[in-house]
mmCIF file of N, CA and C in Angstrom:
data_model
loop_
_atom_site.group_PDB
_atom_site.id
_atom_site.type_symbol
_atom_site.label_atom_id
_atom_site.label_comp_id
_atom_site.label_asym_id
_atom_site.label_seq_id
_atom_site.Cartn_x
_atom_site.Cartn_y
_atom_site.Cartn_z
ATOM 1 N N MET A 1 3.651 6.456 -35.621
ATOM 2 C CA MET A 1 2.912 5.682 -34.718
ATOM 3 C C MET A 1 2.532 4.325 -35.424
ATOM 4 N N SER A 2 2.691 3.271 -34.646
ATOM 5 C CA SER A 2 2.392 1.957 -35.171
ATOM 6 C C SER A 2 1.012 1.483 -34.767
ATOM 7 N N VAL A 3 0.365 0.809 -35.697
ATOM 8 C CA VAL A 3 -0.929 0.164 -35.366
ATOM 9 C C VAL A 3 -0.755 -1.310 -35.394
ATOM 10 N N PRO A 4 -0.878 -2.002 -34.237
ATOM 11 C CA PRO A 4 -0.728 -3.395 -34.219
ATOM 12 C C PRO A 4 -1.782 -4.113 -34.992
ATOM 13 N N THR A 5 -1.441 -5.170 -35.644
ATOM 14 C CA THR A 5 -2.392 -6.040 -36.302
ATOM 15 C C THR A 5 -2.141 -7.471 -35.784
ATOM 16 N N TYR A 6 -3.249 -8.056 -35.398
ATOM 17 C CA TYR A 6 -3.216 -9.403 -34.800
ATOM 18 C C TYR A 6 -4.186 -10.316 -35.506
ATOM 19 N N GLY A 7 -3.834 -11.559 -35.741
ATOM 20 C CA GLY A 7 -4.716 -12.535 -36.206
ATOM 21 C C GLY A 7 -5.168 -12.396 -37.652
ATOM 22 N N ASN A 8 -4.502 -11.689 -38.440
ATOM 23 C CA ASN A 8 -4.822 -11.552 -39.892
ATOM 24 C C ASN A 8 -4.159 -12.676 -40.658
ATOM 25 N N ALA A 9 -4.560 -12.864 -41.824
ATOM 26 C CA ALA A 9 -4.119 -13.943 -42.719
ATOM 27 C C ALA A 9 -2.611 -13.860 -43.070
ATOM 28 N N SER A 10 -2.089 -12.580 -43.112
ATOM 29 C CA SER A 10 -0.708 -12.440 -43.481
ATOM 30 C C SER A 10 0.305 -12.674 -42.311
ATOM 31 N N GLY A 11 -0.194 -13.022 -41.143
ATOM 32 C CA GLY A 11 0.741 -13.295 -40.017
ATOM 33 C C GLY A 11 0.869 -12.095 -39.160
ATOM 34 N N PRO A 12 1.665 -12.274 -38.044
ATOM 35 C CA PRO A 12 1.878 -11.222 -37.083
ATOM 36 C C PRO A 12 2.737 -10.114 -37.655
ATOM 37 N N GLY A 13 2.503 -8.894 -37.158
ATOM 38 C CA GLY A 13 3.251 -7.730 -37.601
ATOM 39 C C GLY A 13 2.527 -6.465 -37.311
ATOM 40 N N TYR A 14 2.954 -5.324 -37.863
ATOM 41 C CA TYR A 14 2.272 -4.106 -37.617
ATOM 42 C C TYR A 14 2.391 -3.233 -38.816
ATOM 43 N N VAL A 15 1.501 -2.187 -38.865
ATOM 44 C CA VAL A 15 1.470 -1.272 -39.971
ATOM 45 C C VAL A 15 1.786 0.112 -39.391
ATOM 46 N N ASN A 16 2.789 0.723 -39.949
ATOM 47 C CA ASN A 16 3.259 2.031 -39.368
ATOM 48 C C ASN A 16 2.342 3.122 -39.938
ATOM 49 N N ALA A 17 2.632 4.345 -39.518
ATOM 50 C CA ALA A 17 1.777 5.477 -39.860
ATOM 51 C C ALA A 17 1.664 5.679 -41.368
ATOM 52 N N GLN A 18 2.708 5.369 -42.119
ATOM 53 C CA GLN A 18 2.698 5.518 -43.570
ATOM 54 C C GLN A 18 1.991 4.354 -44.296
ATOM 55 N N GLY A 19 1.472 3.359 -43.514
ATOM 56 C CA GLY A 19 0.773 2.339 -44.126
ATOM 57 C C GLY A 19 1.674 1.136 -44.563
ATOM 58 N N VAL A 20 2.969 1.155 -44.169
ATOM 59 C CA VAL A 20 3.896 0.091 -44.543
ATOM 60 C C VAL A 20 3.838 -0.987 -43.553
ATOM 61 N N ARG A 21 3.635 -2.256 -43.994
ATOM 62 C CA ARG A 21 3.540 -3.445 -43.158
ATOM 63 C C ARG A 21 4.941 -3.854 -42.791
ATOM 64 N N HIS A 22 5.059 -4.173 -41.529
ATOM 65 C CA HIS A 22 6.364 -4.731 -40.982
ATOM 66 C C HIS A 22 6.096 -6.062 -40.350
ATOM 67 N N GLU A 23 6.892 -7.081 -40.658
ATOM 68 C CA GLU A 23 6.711 -8.355 -40.083
ATOM 69 C C GLU A 23 7.497 -8.395 -38.750
ATOM 70 N N GLN A 24 7.006 -9.212 -37.818
ATOM 71 C CA GLN A 24 7.673 -9.412 -36.517
ATOM 72 C C GLN A 24 7.302 -10.805 -36.037
ATOM 73 N N SER A 25 8.101 -11.311 -35.126
ATOM 74 C CA SER A 25 7.903 -12.617 -34.670
ATOM 75 C C SER A 25 6.731 -12.718 -33.715
ATOM 76 N N GLU A 26 6.258 -13.923 -33.532
ATOM 77 C CA GLU A 26 5.146 -14.213 -32.582
ATOM 78 C C GLU A 26 5.458 -13.695 -31.193
ATOM 79 N N VAL A 27 4.527 -13.182 -30.415
ATOM 80 C CA VAL A 27 4.701 -12.744 -29.102
ATOM 81 C C VAL A 27 4.556 -13.883 -28.129
ATOM 82 N N THR A 28 5.476 -14.087 -27.260
ATOM 83 C CA THR A 28 5.320 -15.094 -26.301
ATOM 84 C C THR A 28 4.299 -14.755 -25.284
ATOM 85 N N ARG A 29 3.436 -15.788 -24.998
ATOM 86 C CA ARG A 29 2.416 -15.571 -24.022
ATOM 87 C C ARG A 29 2.897 -16.020 -22.683
ATOM 88 N N ALA A 30 2.535 -15.276 -21.671
ATOM 89 C CA ALA A 30 2.882 -15.632 -20.275
ATOM 90 C C ALA A 30 1.613 -15.754 -19.482
ATOM 91 N N TRP A 31 1.619 -16.793 -18.595
ATOM 92 C CA TRP A 31 0.404 -17.018 -17.692
ATOM 93 C C TRP A 31 0.870 -16.796 -16.248
ATOM 94 N N LEU A 32 -0.001 -16.261 -15.464
ATOM 95 C CA LEU A 32 0.286 -16.149 -14.045
ATOM 96 C C LEU A 32 -0.473 -17.276 -13.374
ATOM 97 N N ASN A 33 0.340 -18.201 -12.801
ATOM 98 C CA ASN A 33 -0.251 -19.422 -12.198
ATOM 99 C C ASN A 33 -0.517 -19.283 -10.695
ATOM 100 N N ARG A 34 0.272 -18.518 -10.024
ATOM 101 C CA ARG A 34 0.081 -18.418 -8.563
ATOM 102 C C ARG A 34 0.504 -16.982 -8.135
ATOM 103 N N ILE A 35 -0.119 -16.549 -7.122
ATOM 104 C CA ILE A 35 0.273 -15.291 -6.428
ATOM 105 C C ILE A 35 0.518 -15.559 -4.986
ATOM 106 N N GLY A 36 1.730 -15.209 -4.473
ATOM 107 C CA GLY A 36 2.014 -15.401 -3.061
ATOM 108 C C GLY A 36 1.973 -14.047 -2.376
ATOM 109 N N THR A 37 1.427 -14.122 -1.239
ATOM 110 C CA THR A 37 1.330 -12.850 -0.390
ATOM 111 C C THR A 37 1.822 -13.165 1.027
ATOM 112 N N ALA A 38 2.189 -12.121 1.669
ATOM 113 C CA ALA A 38 2.692 -12.249 3.120
ATOM 114 C C ALA A 38 2.008 -11.149 3.920
ATOM 115 N N VAL A 39 1.513 -11.487 5.079
ATOM 116 C CA VAL A 39 0.949 -10.465 5.963
ATOM 117 C C VAL A 39 1.682 -10.539 7.308
ATOM 118 N N PRO A 40 2.246 -9.366 7.701
ATOM 119 C CA PRO A 40 2.954 -9.388 9.017
ATOM 120 C C PRO A 40 2.080 -9.916 10.132
ATOM 121 N N GLN A 41 2.656 -10.421 11.172
ATOM 122 C CA GLN A 41 1.850 -11.050 12.184
ATOM 123 C C GLN A 41 1.173 -10.092 13.199
ATOM 124 N N HIS A 42 1.573 -8.905 13.300
ATOM 125 C CA HIS A 42 1.042 -7.956 14.311
ATOM 126 C C HIS A 42 -0.097 -7.046 13.761
ATOM 127 N N ASP A 43 -1.304 -7.212 14.275
ATOM 128 C CA ASP A 43 -2.378 -6.339 13.843
ATOM 129 C C ASP A 43 -2.294 -5.156 14.748
ATOM 130 N N ILE A 44 -1.934 -4.025 14.198
ATOM 131 C CA ILE A 44 -1.642 -2.857 15.107
ATOM 132 C C ILE A 44 -2.601 -1.740 14.866
ATOM 133 N N HIS A 45 -3.741 -1.949 14.174
ATOM 134 C CA HIS A 45 -4.552 -0.790 13.789
ATOM 135 C C HIS A 45 -5.090 -0.014 15.008
ATOM 136 N N ALA A 46 -5.586 -0.769 16.017
ATOM 137 C CA ALA A 46 -6.139 -0.104 17.191
ATOM 138 C C ALA A 46 -5.097 0.667 17.898
ATOM 139 N N GLU A 47 -3.948 0.036 17.999
ATOM 140 C CA GLU A 47 -2.792 0.700 18.705
ATOM 141 C C GLU A 47 -2.314 1.965 17.970
ATOM 142 N N PHE A 48 -2.359 1.915 16.576
ATOM 143 C CA PHE A 48 -1.999 3.049 15.835
ATOM 144 C C PHE A 48 -2.983 4.199 16.010
ATOM 145 N N VAL A 49 -4.232 3.891 16.001
ATOM 146 C CA VAL A 49 -5.247 4.904 16.210
ATOM 147 C C VAL A 49 -5.129 5.564 17.482
ATOM 148 N N ASP A 50 -4.952 4.734 18.596
ATOM 149 C CA ASP A 50 -4.791 5.334 19.957
ATOM 150 C C ASP A 50 -3.496 6.190 20.012
ATOM 151 N N PHE A 51 -2.418 5.736 19.397
ATOM 152 C CA PHE A 51 -1.240 6.559 19.421
ATOM 153 C C PHE A 51 -1.363 7.824 18.641
ATOM 154 N N ALA A 52 -2.032 7.790 17.496
ATOM 155 C CA ALA A 52 -2.229 8.986 16.654
ATOM 156 C C ALA A 52 -3.153 9.973 17.370
ATOM 157 N N ARG A 53 -4.106 9.542 18.078
ATOM 158 C CA ARG A 53 -5.004 10.408 18.722
ATOM 159 C C ARG A 53 -4.260 11.187 19.818
ATOM 160 N N THR A 54 -3.401 10.531 20.521
ATOM 161 C CA THR A 54 -2.663 11.247 21.614
ATOM 162 C C THR A 54 -1.634 12.260 21.064
ATOM 163 N N ALA A 55 -1.349 12.221 19.733
ATOM 164 C CA ALA A 55 -0.443 13.157 19.166
ATOM 165 C C ALA A 55 -1.089 14.539 18.788
ATOM 166 N N LEU A 56 -2.445 14.547 18.864
ATOM 167 C CA LEU A 56 -3.205 15.686 18.494
ATOM 168 C C LEU A 56 -3.501 16.539 19.825
ATOM 169 N N ALA A 57 -3.299 17.812 19.684
ATOM 170 C CA ALA A 57 -3.320 18.641 20.886
ATOM 171 C C ALA A 57 -4.690 18.989 21.427
ATOM 172 N N ASP A 58 -5.672 19.265 20.484
ATOM 173 C CA ASP A 58 -6.951 19.737 20.944
ATOM 174 C C ASP A 58 -8.005 18.728 20.632
ATOM 175 N N SER A 59 -9.172 18.930 21.372
ATOM 176 C CA SER A 59 -10.277 17.991 21.229
ATOM 177 C C SER A 59 -10.890 18.057 19.790
ATOM 178 N N ARG A 60 -10.912 19.235 19.194
ATOM 179 C CA ARG A 60 -11.471 19.333 17.837
ATOM 180 C C ARG A 60 -10.647 18.515 16.835
ATOM 181 N N SER A 61 -9.370 18.632 16.920
ATOM 182 C CA SER A 61 -8.526 17.798 16.007
ATOM 183 C C SER A 61 -8.715 16.237 16.284
ATOM 184 N N ARG A 62 -8.847 15.951 17.546
ATOM 185 C CA ARG A 62 -9.044 14.437 17.891
ATOM 186 C C ARG A 62 -10.367 14.007 17.328
ATOM 187 N N ALA A 63 -11.407 14.864 17.472
ATOM 188 C CA ALA A 63 -12.743 14.475 16.924
ATOM 189 C C ALA A 63 -12.743 14.378 15.425
ATOM 190 N N LEU A 64 -11.977 15.275 14.715
ATOM 191 C CA LEU A 64 -11.850 15.110 13.302
ATOM 192 C C LEU A 64 -11.055 13.856 12.901
ATOM 193 N N PHE A 65 -10.008 13.595 13.625
ATOM 194 C CA PHE A 65 -9.255 12.369 13.355
ATOM 195 C C PHE A 65 -10.135 11.118 13.594
ATOM 196 N N ASP A 66 -10.956 11.066 14.664
ATOM 197 C CA ASP A 66 -11.781 9.986 14.882
ATOM 198 C C ASP A 66 -12.704 9.792 13.734
ATOM 199 N N ARG A 67 -13.286 10.812 13.249
ATOM 200 C CA ARG A 67 -14.299 10.688 12.158
ATOM 201 C C ARG A 67 -13.574 10.224 10.914
ATOM 202 N N MET A 68 -12.339 10.746 10.607
ATOM 203 C CA MET A 68 -11.605 10.261 9.426
ATOM 204 C C MET A 68 -11.226 8.804 9.582
ATOM 205 N N ALA A 69 -10.895 8.412 10.747
ATOM 206 C CA ALA A 69 -10.474 6.951 10.901
ATOM 207 C C ALA A 69 -11.740 6.077 10.795
ATOM 208 N N GLU A 70 -12.834 6.567 11.294
ATOM 209 C CA GLU A 70 -14.116 5.782 11.115
ATOM 210 C C GLU A 70 -14.468 5.726 9.652
ATOM 211 N N LEU A 71 -14.410 6.830 8.897
ATOM 212 C CA LEU A 71 -14.795 6.790 7.443
ATOM 213 C C LEU A 71 -13.841 6.020 6.591
ATOM 214 N N ALA A 72 -12.615 5.882 7.055
ATOM 215 C CA ALA A 72 -11.635 5.136 6.307
ATOM 216 C C ALA A 72 -11.991 3.627 6.294
ATOM 217 N N ASP A 73 -12.755 3.230 7.293
ATOM 218 C CA ASP A 73 -13.240 1.879 7.316
ATOM 219 C C ASP A 73 -12.118 0.823 7.316
ATOM 220 N N ILE A 74 -10.984 1.080 7.992
ATOM 221 C CA ILE A 74 -9.913 0.193 8.055
ATOM 222 C C ILE A 74 -10.118 -0.624 9.277
ATOM 223 N N GLU A 75 -10.137 -1.966 9.082
ATOM 224 C CA GLU A 75 -10.329 -2.894 10.218
ATOM 225 C C GLU A 75 -9.035 -3.422 10.746
ATOM 226 N N HIS A 76 -8.062 -3.604 9.892
ATOM 227 C CA HIS A 76 -6.790 -4.160 10.277
ATOM 228 C C HIS A 76 -5.614 -3.407 9.627
ATOM 229 N N ARG A 77 -4.597 -3.232 10.340
ATOM 230 C CA ARG A 77 -3.341 -2.631 9.821
ATOM 231 C C ARG A 77 -2.236 -3.498 10.433
ATOM 232 N N PHE A 78 -1.524 -4.145 9.500
ATOM 233 C CA PHE A 78 -0.491 -5.076 9.978
ATOM 234 C C PHE A 78 0.915 -4.447 9.915
ATOM 235 N N SER A 79 1.798 -4.947 10.822
ATOM 236 C CA SER A 79 3.118 -4.422 10.865
ATOM 237 C C SER A 79 4.115 -5.550 11.300
ATOM 238 N N PHE A 80 5.337 -5.423 10.876
ATOM 239 C CA PHE A 80 6.366 -6.331 11.313
ATOM 240 C C PHE A 80 6.779 -6.002 12.733
ATOM 241 N N PHE A 81 6.491 -4.721 13.151
ATOM 242 C CA PHE A 81 6.837 -4.331 14.518
ATOM 243 C C PHE A 81 5.754 -4.675 15.489
ATOM 244 N N ALA A 82 6.189 -5.275 16.634
ATOM 245 C CA ALA A 82 5.166 -5.652 17.728
ATOM 246 C C ALA A 82 4.812 -4.320 18.406
ATOM 247 N N PRO A 83 3.534 -4.225 18.797
ATOM 248 C CA PRO A 83 3.168 -3.057 19.563
ATOM 249 C C PRO A 83 3.946 -2.925 20.851
ATOM 250 N N GLY A 84 4.281 -1.678 21.256
ATOM 251 C CA GLY A 84 5.059 -1.510 22.488
ATOM 252 C C GLY A 84 4.116 -1.620 23.700
ATOM 253 N N PRO A 85 4.740 -1.622 24.888
ATOM 254 C CA PRO A 85 3.971 -1.750 26.072
ATOM 255 C C PRO A 85 3.183 -0.448 26.327
ATOM 256 N N LYS A 86 2.094 -0.609 27.060
ATOM 257 C CA LYS A 86 1.292 0.558 27.414
ATOM 258 C C LYS A 86 1.813 1.166 28.667
ATOM 259 N N PRO A 87 1.770 2.413 28.929
ATOM 260 C CA PRO A 87 1.279 3.431 27.989
ATOM 261 C C PRO A 87 2.196 3.751 26.861
ATOM 262 N N ARG A 88 1.674 4.042 25.737
ATOM 263 C CA ARG A 88 2.526 4.280 24.537
ATOM 264 C C ARG A 88 2.724 5.822 24.381
ATOM 265 N N ASP A 89 3.221 6.389 25.463
ATOM 266 C CA ASP A 89 3.352 7.861 25.384
ATOM 267 C C ASP A 89 4.695 8.264 24.734
ATOM 268 N N HIS A 90 5.610 7.274 24.492
ATOM 269 C CA HIS A 90 6.826 7.646 23.892
ATOM 270 C C HIS A 90 7.098 6.727 22.621
ATOM 271 N N ASN A 91 6.980 5.416 22.805
ATOM 272 C CA ASN A 91 7.326 4.478 21.613
ATOM 273 C C ASN A 91 5.926 3.823 21.260
ATOM 274 N N LEU A 92 5.794 3.645 19.942
ATOM 275 C CA LEU A 92 4.628 2.957 19.413
ATOM 276 C C LEU A 92 4.890 1.507 19.433
ATOM 277 N N ASP A 93 6.132 1.135 19.053
ATOM 278 C CA ASP A 93 6.456 -0.319 18.855
ATOM 279 C C ASP A 93 7.510 -0.668 19.908
ATOM 280 N N SER A 94 7.609 -2.049 20.013
ATOM 281 C CA SER A 94 8.533 -2.550 21.070
ATOM 282 C C SER A 94 9.996 -2.456 20.638
ATOM 283 N N ASP A 95 10.331 -2.250 19.366
ATOM 284 C CA ASP A 95 11.679 -2.073 18.967
ATOM 285 C C ASP A 95 12.133 -0.620 19.033
ATOM 286 N N GLY A 96 11.234 0.341 19.283
ATOM 287 C CA GLY A 96 11.665 1.776 19.359
ATOM 288 C C GLY A 96 11.842 2.402 18.000
ATOM 289 N N PHE A 97 11.285 1.852 16.955
ATOM 290 C CA PHE A 97 11.435 2.424 15.632
ATOM 291 C C PHE A 97 10.672 3.722 15.469
ATOM 292 N N TYR A 98 9.437 3.645 15.954
ATOM 293 C CA TYR A 98 8.499 4.776 15.911
ATOM 294 C C TYR A 98 8.457 5.423 17.244
ATOM 295 N N ILE A 99 9.154 6.549 17.339
ATOM 296 C CA ILE A 99 9.242 7.344 18.601
ATOM 297 C C ILE A 99 8.517 8.712 18.375
ATOM 298 N N ARG A 100 7.715 9.054 19.370
ATOM 299 C CA ARG A 100 6.933 10.331 19.278
ATOM 300 C C ARG A 100 7.893 11.468 19.119
ATOM 301 N N ARG A 101 7.528 12.349 18.106
ATOM 302 C CA ARG A 101 8.313 13.528 17.717
ATOM 303 C C ARG A 101 9.656 13.200 17.148
ATOM 304 N N ALA A 102 9.940 11.990 16.727
ATOM 305 C CA ALA A 102 11.162 11.568 16.094
ATOM 306 C C ALA A 102 10.928 10.449 15.071
ATOM 307 N N PHE A 103 9.854 10.522 14.384
ATOM 308 C CA PHE A 103 9.570 9.498 13.335
ATOM 309 C C PHE A 103 10.654 9.434 12.260
ATOM 310 N N PRO A 104 10.926 8.237 11.825
ATOM 311 C CA PRO A 104 11.960 8.057 10.785
ATOM 312 C C PRO A 104 11.558 8.781 9.488
ATOM 313 N N THR A 105 12.528 9.195 8.709
ATOM 314 C CA THR A 105 12.157 9.830 7.408
ATOM 315 C C THR A 105 11.855 8.757 6.392
ATOM 316 N N THR A 106 11.312 9.183 5.279
ATOM 317 C CA THR A 106 11.027 8.172 4.181
ATOM 318 C C THR A 106 12.149 8.152 3.190
#
């Protein structure tokens, strides 16, 4: 096991488990100057919750789902897929990617 040593008078390097000092070159420092993010344009959280509720057969399961969705405190869920037309009894999105009882595999 190596124990790194930094900032000592003898320069950069490390000392191995036997106590032998090994020299190594300076470590290049990197800085993170900017972070780019992208958010899809379609906010589909409400549509997703409505669609998921209709997939549950009994009122007890729907009540449990509603409570879980509320406790999750998710306000927005974005997707590249535009929501499909109502009623969404078959397709969730307008492209037909998410179809009830035939969701794509991961």
